[in-house]
Amino acid sequence: MSVLKRVQQWATFARIWHVYDAAWQNPFQSAELLKKYLMGMYKPIYHPSNDCGDHVIVINSAEIALPGDEWKKRVYFHHTGYPGGATWTLAWDLHSKDPTMVPAVYNSMDGNLKRRYTMERLHIFPDSNVPKDLMANVSNQIRQIRPMPKRLDHYPEQQVKEFPKVIDYPKDYVVR
Amino acid sequence: MSLLRFSKNILCTNSVLPNLRSISIFPKLQIKKILEISNGKELIIKGEILPSPREPYLLKNTHPTVCPVCASGLDIKHTDVLILSQFVRSDGCMLPRRVTGLCRKQQRRMSALVTMAQKAGLMPNLNPDYSHKDPKKRYEWKKFNKYFDESTIKC
């Protein structure tokens, strides 16, 4: 194989490592996005029997955001198989016990035999401390879906003061 | 709150006016800021209305008959904390309509957006004194991040 062909072969078939910052992202929207990278669906050489999935490292999984009151109301069901083995776990309860466990990605995939192997290629970390040998492989960052909001106390004071004001207080108003 | 503190400072620094009351009964006598306390042979205590710190940065209203938010034509989201904090008191409560000067529809919308921002923990410094200033210290499900969909506001 010529040098150019060798490089082209390597570039097409190599397994790429991506990194994704899950802070303030909806896990279900992120799952739809990450599923494509994990299964290799974005590649022109994709085929279900062609092992072309990529690795994805998810960081800050402890900071994921759910809409409205879903933290309180979403439940995950698990049955051990034994009688009386049914458990309903609330989303916040599950997240506080294990922030790396996000059932969204697993549930978004088709329930075939490949699913377990594809999930092995997903690495989730609760904060940004990732082992160095894993980060050394990473060559792409996946763009976030939702913009990250900024807290009011993280803005510099000068910027808050100089921001264009929509309304002004009335003349006889006592500022509390 | 700041008014009481200023008047208490005056009482402490001089014993010339012992009969001065720190609380004023008449709301019309409530001056915005107590300013100049010039020392020397004569003690002059003045009450002056300072210009509002917001005046130089006010947005020009191109349609004066309409409320400021409608006139600006902005699509304000619950994450636009810099805009929403203008309608909020220092303890996190929303200002009434007679103070903000918005139309009924926008007042309700801003109120709902401020509620969303507070629940999401994006304005932790505009909270009452007894609250956790850090959203991470809240109880159970409230400590986790939340976001809201603005299209669910009905007004």
Coordinates of C-alpha atoms in Angstrom, one line a residue:
Chain A
M1 CA 0.0 0.0 0.0
S2 CA 1.4 3.4 -0.9
V3 CA 2.0 6.0 1.9
L4 CA -1.0 8.1 0.9
K5 CA -3.3 5.1 0.7
R6 CA -2.1 4.0 4.1
V7 CA -2.9 7.3 5.7
Q8 CA -6.3 7.4 4.0
Q9 CA -7.1 3.9 5.3
W10 CA -6.1 4.8 8.8
A11 CA -8.1 8.1 8.7
T12 CA -11.2 6.2 7.5
F13 CA -11.2 3.2 9.8
A14 CA -9.5 4.5 13.0
R15 CA -11.6 4.7 16.1
I16 CA -11.9 8.3 17.2
W17 CA -12.2 9.5 20.8
H18 CA -14.6 12.4 21.4
V19 CA -15.1 14.4 24.5
Y20 CA -18.5 16.0 25.5
D21 CA -19.2 18.5 28.2
A22 CA -22.6 17.5 29.7
A23 CA -22.9 20.5 32.1
W24 CA -26.4 22.1 31.8
Q25 CA -27.4 19.7 29.0
N26 CA -30.5 17.7 28.8
P27 CA -29.4 14.0 29.0
F28 CA -32.1 12.8 26.5
Q29 CA -31.1 15.4 23.9
S30 CA -27.5 14.6 24.5
A31 CA -28.2 10.9 24.2
E32 CA -29.6 11.3 20.7
L33 CA -26.5 13.2 19.7
L34 CA -24.0 10.9 21.3
K35 CA -25.7 7.8 20.0
K36 CA -24.6 8.8 16.5
Y37 CA -21.0 9.0 17.5
L38 CA -21.0 5.8 19.5
M39 CA -22.6 3.7 16.7
G40 CA -20.5 5.4 14.0
M41 CA -23.7 6.5 12.2
Y42 CA -22.0 9.7 10.9
K43 CA -19.4 7.8 9.0
P44 CA -19.9 7.0 5.3
I45 CA -18.5 3.5 5.9
Y46 CA -21.2 2.7 8.4
H47 CA -22.8 -0.7 8.4
P48 CA -24.5 -2.5 11.3
S49 CA -22.1 -5.4 11.2
N50 CA -19.0 -3.2 10.7
D51 CA -17.5 -2.4 14.0
C52 CA -17.1 1.4 13.4
G53 CA -18.2 2.9 16.7
D54 CA -16.2 5.7 18.4
H55 CA -15.4 6.3 22.0
V56 CA -17.1 9.2 23.8
I57 CA -15.9 10.6 27.1
V58 CA -18.6 12.6 28.9
I59 CA -17.4 15.0 31.5
N60 CA -19.4 17.0 34.2
S61 CA -22.2 14.4 34.2
A62 CA -23.1 15.6 37.8
E63 CA -24.1 18.9 36.3
I64 CA -26.7 17.7 33.8
A65 CA -30.0 19.6 33.7
L66 CA -33.5 18.3 33.5
P67 CA -36.5 20.4 32.5
G68 CA -38.9 21.8 35.1
D69 CA -39.9 19.3 37.8
E70 CA -38.6 16.2 36.1
W71 CA -36.0 15.7 38.8
K72 CA -38.8 15.2 41.2
K73 CA -41.2 13.2 39.0
R74 CA -39.0 11.1 36.7
V75 CA -38.7 7.5 38.0
Y76 CA -36.7 4.5 36.9
F77 CA -38.1 1.1 37.3
H78 CA -36.0 -2.0 38.0
H79 CA -37.0 -5.5 38.8
T80 CA -34.5 -8.1 40.0
G81 CA -36.6 -11.0 38.7
Y82 CA -37.3 -12.3 42.1
P83 CA -40.8 -11.8 43.7
G84 CA -41.0 -8.5 45.5
G85 CA -38.0 -7.2 43.6
A86 CA -39.6 -4.2 42.0
T87 CA -38.1 -0.8 42.8
W88 CA -39.1 2.6 41.6
T89 CA -36.1 5.0 41.9
L90 CA -36.6 8.8 41.5
A91 CA -34.2 10.5 39.2
W92 CA -32.7 12.8 41.9
D93 CA -32.2 9.9 44.2
L94 CA -30.4 7.9 41.5
H95 CA -28.2 10.9 40.5
S96 CA -27.2 11.7 44.1
K97 CA -26.2 8.0 44.6
D98 CA -24.3 7.6 41.3
P99 CA -23.9 10.7 39.1
T100 CA -22.2 8.7 36.4
M101 CA -25.2 6.5 35.8
V102 CA -27.4 8.2 33.1
P103 CA -29.9 5.6 31.7
A104 CA -30.7 8.0 28.9
V105 CA -28.1 6.8 26.4
Y106 CA -28.8 3.1 27.0
N107 CA -32.5 3.7 26.6
S108 CA -32.2 5.7 23.4
M109 CA -30.5 2.9 21.5
D110 CA -32.2 0.0 19.8
G111 CA -32.5 -3.0 22.1
N112 CA -30.2 -5.3 20.1
L113 CA -27.2 -7.3 21.1
K114 CA -24.8 -4.6 20.0
R115 CA -26.1 -2.2 22.6
R116 CA -24.0 -3.5 25.5
Y117 CA -20.8 -3.4 23.5
T118 CA -21.6 0.1 22.3
M119 CA -22.2 1.3 25.8
E120 CA -18.8 0.0 26.8
R121 CA -17.3 2.6 24.6
L122 CA -19.1 5.4 26.5
H123 CA -17.0 6.8 29.4
I124 CA -18.8 9.0 31.9
F125 CA -17.1 11.1 34.6
P126 CA -19.0 13.2 37.2
D127 CA -16.5 16.1 37.0
S128 CA -13.6 17.1 34.7
N129 CA -11.1 14.8 36.3
V130 CA -10.4 12.3 33.5
P131 CA -7.4 9.9 33.6
K132 CA -4.5 11.3 31.5
D133 CA -4.2 8.3 29.3
L134 CA -7.8 8.6 28.2
M135 CA -7.5 12.3 27.5
A136 CA -4.4 11.7 25.5
N137 CA -6.5 9.8 22.9
V138 CA -9.1 12.5 22.5
S139 CA -9.1 14.3 19.2
N140 CA -12.5 15.9 18.9
Q141 CA -14.9 17.8 21.1
I142 CA -18.6 17.5 20.4
R143 CA -20.5 20.8 20.5
Q144 CA -23.1 21.3 23.3
I145 CA -26.7 21.4 22.3
R146 CA -28.0 23.9 24.9
P147 CA -26.1 27.1 25.8
M148 CA -24.6 27.2 29.3
P149 CA -26.3 29.8 31.5
K150 CA -24.2 32.2 33.6
R151 CA -25.0 32.9 37.2
L152 CA -25.5 36.5 38.2
D153 CA -22.8 36.4 40.8
H154 CA -20.3 35.1 38.2
Y155 CA -20.7 38.3 36.1
P156 CA -18.1 41.0 37.0
E157 CA -19.7 43.8 39.0
Q158 CA -18.8 46.4 36.5
Q159 CA -20.6 44.5 33.7
V160 CA -23.8 44.2 35.8
K161 CA -23.7 48.0 36.6
E162 CA -23.0 49.0 33.0
F163 CA -25.5 46.7 31.3
P164 CA -28.3 48.7 29.5
K165 CA -31.2 49.1 31.8
V166 CA -34.8 48.6 30.5
I167 CA -36.5 50.4 33.3
D168 CA -35.6 53.0 35.9
Y169 CA -37.0 53.3 39.5
P170 CA -39.7 56.0 40.0
K171 CA -38.6 59.2 41.8
D172 CA -40.3 58.5 45.1
Y173 CA -39.2 54.8 45.3
V174 CA -37.1 53.7 48.3
V175 CA -34.6 51.1 47.2
R176 CA -34.5 48.1 49.5
Chain B
M1 CA -33.1 49.0 55.4
S2 CA -30.3 51.3 54.2
L3 CA -32.4 54.3 55.3
L4 CA -32.6 53.1 58.9
R5 CA -28.8 52.4 58.9
F6 CA -28.0 55.9 57.7
S7 CA -30.3 57.5 60.3
K8 CA -28.8 55.3 63.1
N9 CA -25.3 56.4 62.0
I10 CA -26.3 60.1 62.4
L11 CA -27.7 59.4 65.9
C12 CA -24.4 57.7 66.9
T13 CA -22.1 60.4 65.5
N14 CA -23.7 63.4 67.1
S15 CA -25.6 64.2 70.3
V16 CA -26.8 67.6 69.1
L17 CA -30.2 66.2 68.0
P18 CA -31.3 63.7 70.5
N19 CA -35.0 63.9 69.6
L20 CA -34.5 62.8 66.0
R21 CA -36.6 59.7 65.3
S22 CA -35.1 57.0 63.1
I23 CA -38.4 55.8 61.8
S24 CA -40.6 58.3 59.8
I25 CA -44.3 57.8 59.9
F26 CA -45.1 59.9 56.9
P27 CA -44.2 58.0 53.6
K28 CA -43.9 61.3 51.7
L29 CA -41.0 62.4 54.0
Q30 CA -39.0 59.3 53.0
I31 CA -36.1 60.8 51.2
K32 CA -34.3 58.5 48.8
K33 CA -30.8 59.0 50.2
I34 CA -29.4 60.9 53.1
L35 CA -26.3 62.4 51.7
E36 CA -24.2 65.2 53.1
I37 CA -23.1 65.3 56.7
S38 CA -20.5 68.1 56.7
N39 CA -18.4 68.5 59.8
G40 CA -16.8 71.5 61.2
K41 CA -18.1 74.2 63.6
E42 CA -21.6 73.7 62.1
L43 CA -23.2 70.4 61.6
I44 CA -25.3 70.4 58.4
I45 CA -27.4 67.3 57.7
K46 CA -29.0 67.3 54.3
G47 CA -31.3 65.0 52.6
E48 CA -31.0 64.9 48.8
I49 CA -32.5 62.9 46.1
L50 CA -29.5 61.4 44.3
P51 CA -29.8 60.6 40.6
S52 CA -30.5 56.9 40.0
P53 CA -27.3 54.9 39.2
R54 CA -29.3 53.4 36.3
E55 CA -29.8 56.7 34.5
P56 CA -26.8 56.8 32.2
Y57 CA -27.4 53.3 31.0
L58 CA -31.2 53.5 30.3
L59 CA -32.4 52.1 27.1
K60 CA -34.1 54.7 24.9
N61 CA -37.8 54.1 24.4
T62 CA -38.5 54.5 20.7
H63 CA -42.3 53.8 21.2
P64 CA -43.2 55.9 24.3
T65 CA -46.9 54.8 24.4
V66 CA -45.9 51.1 24.8
C67 CA -44.3 49.5 27.9
P68 CA -40.4 49.3 27.8
V69 CA -40.1 45.6 27.3
C70 CA -42.7 45.5 24.5
A71 CA -40.9 48.5 22.9
S72 CA -37.5 46.8 23.1
G73 CA -38.8 43.8 21.1
L74 CA -36.5 41.4 22.9
D75 CA -37.1 37.7 23.4
I76 CA -36.1 37.5 27.0
K77 CA -35.2 34.0 28.3
H78 CA -35.0 32.8 31.9
T79 CA -31.2 32.7 31.6
D80 CA -31.0 36.5 30.7
V81 CA -30.3 37.2 34.4
L82 CA -28.8 40.7 33.7
I83 CA -32.2 41.9 32.4
L84 CA -34.4 40.0 34.9
S85 CA -32.4 41.3 37.9
Q86 CA -33.6 44.8 37.1
F87 CA -37.1 43.9 38.0
V88 CA -36.1 42.2 41.3
R89 CA -35.6 43.5 44.8
S90 CA -32.5 42.8 46.8
D91 CA -34.2 39.9 48.6
G92 CA -35.4 38.3 45.4
C93 CA -39.0 39.5 45.4
M94 CA -40.5 40.8 42.2
L95 CA -41.2 44.6 42.0
P96 CA -44.9 45.6 41.6
R97 CA -46.3 46.9 38.3
R98 CA -46.6 50.5 39.5
V99 CA -42.8 50.5 40.1
T100 CA -41.7 48.6 37.0
G101 CA -44.2 50.4 34.7
L102 CA -44.8 47.3 32.4
C103 CA -48.0 46.3 30.8
R104 CA -50.0 43.5 32.5
K105 CA -48.9 40.9 30.0
Q106 CA -45.2 41.6 30.3
Q107 CA -45.4 41.9 34.1
R108 CA -46.8 38.4 34.3
R109 CA -44.2 37.1 31.8
M110 CA -41.3 38.7 33.7
S111 CA -42.7 37.4 37.0
A112 CA -42.8 33.9 35.5
L113 CA -39.3 34.2 34.1
V114 CA -37.9 35.5 37.4
T115 CA -39.5 32.4 39.1
M116 CA -37.8 30.2 36.6
A117 CA -34.4 31.9 37.1
Q118 CA -34.7 31.6 40.9
K119 CA -35.7 28.0 40.7
A120 CA -32.8 27.2 38.4
G121 CA -30.5 28.9 40.9
L122 CA -29.2 31.6 38.5
M123 CA -29.7 34.5 40.9
P124 CA -28.3 33.3 44.2
N125 CA -27.2 36.8 45.3
L126 CA -30.7 38.2 45.1
N127 CA -32.1 36.0 47.9
P128 CA -33.4 36.7 51.5
D129 CA -30.8 36.6 54.3
Y130 CA -32.0 33.3 55.6
S131 CA -31.6 31.3 52.4
H132 CA -28.7 29.2 51.1
K133 CA -26.7 31.5 48.9
D134 CA -25.3 28.5 47.0
P135 CA -27.8 26.4 44.9
K136 CA -25.7 23.3 45.6
K137 CA -26.7 23.4 49.3
R138 CA -30.4 23.0 48.6
Y139 CA -32.4 20.0 49.8
E140 CA -32.7 16.7 47.7
W141 CA -33.9 17.4 44.2
K142 CA -33.5 21.2 44.4
K143 CA -29.7 21.0 44.3
F144 CA -29.5 19.6 40.8
N145 CA -29.5 21.8 37.7
K146 CA -32.7 22.7 36.0
Y147 CA -33.8 24.5 32.9
F148 CA -37.2 25.7 31.7
D149 CA -39.1 26.1 28.5
E150 CA -40.3 29.7 28.0
S151 CA -43.0 28.7 25.6
T152 CA -44.9 27.2 28.6
I153 CA -45.6 30.6 30.0
K154 CA -49.3 31.5 29.6
C155 CA -50.0 35.3 29.4

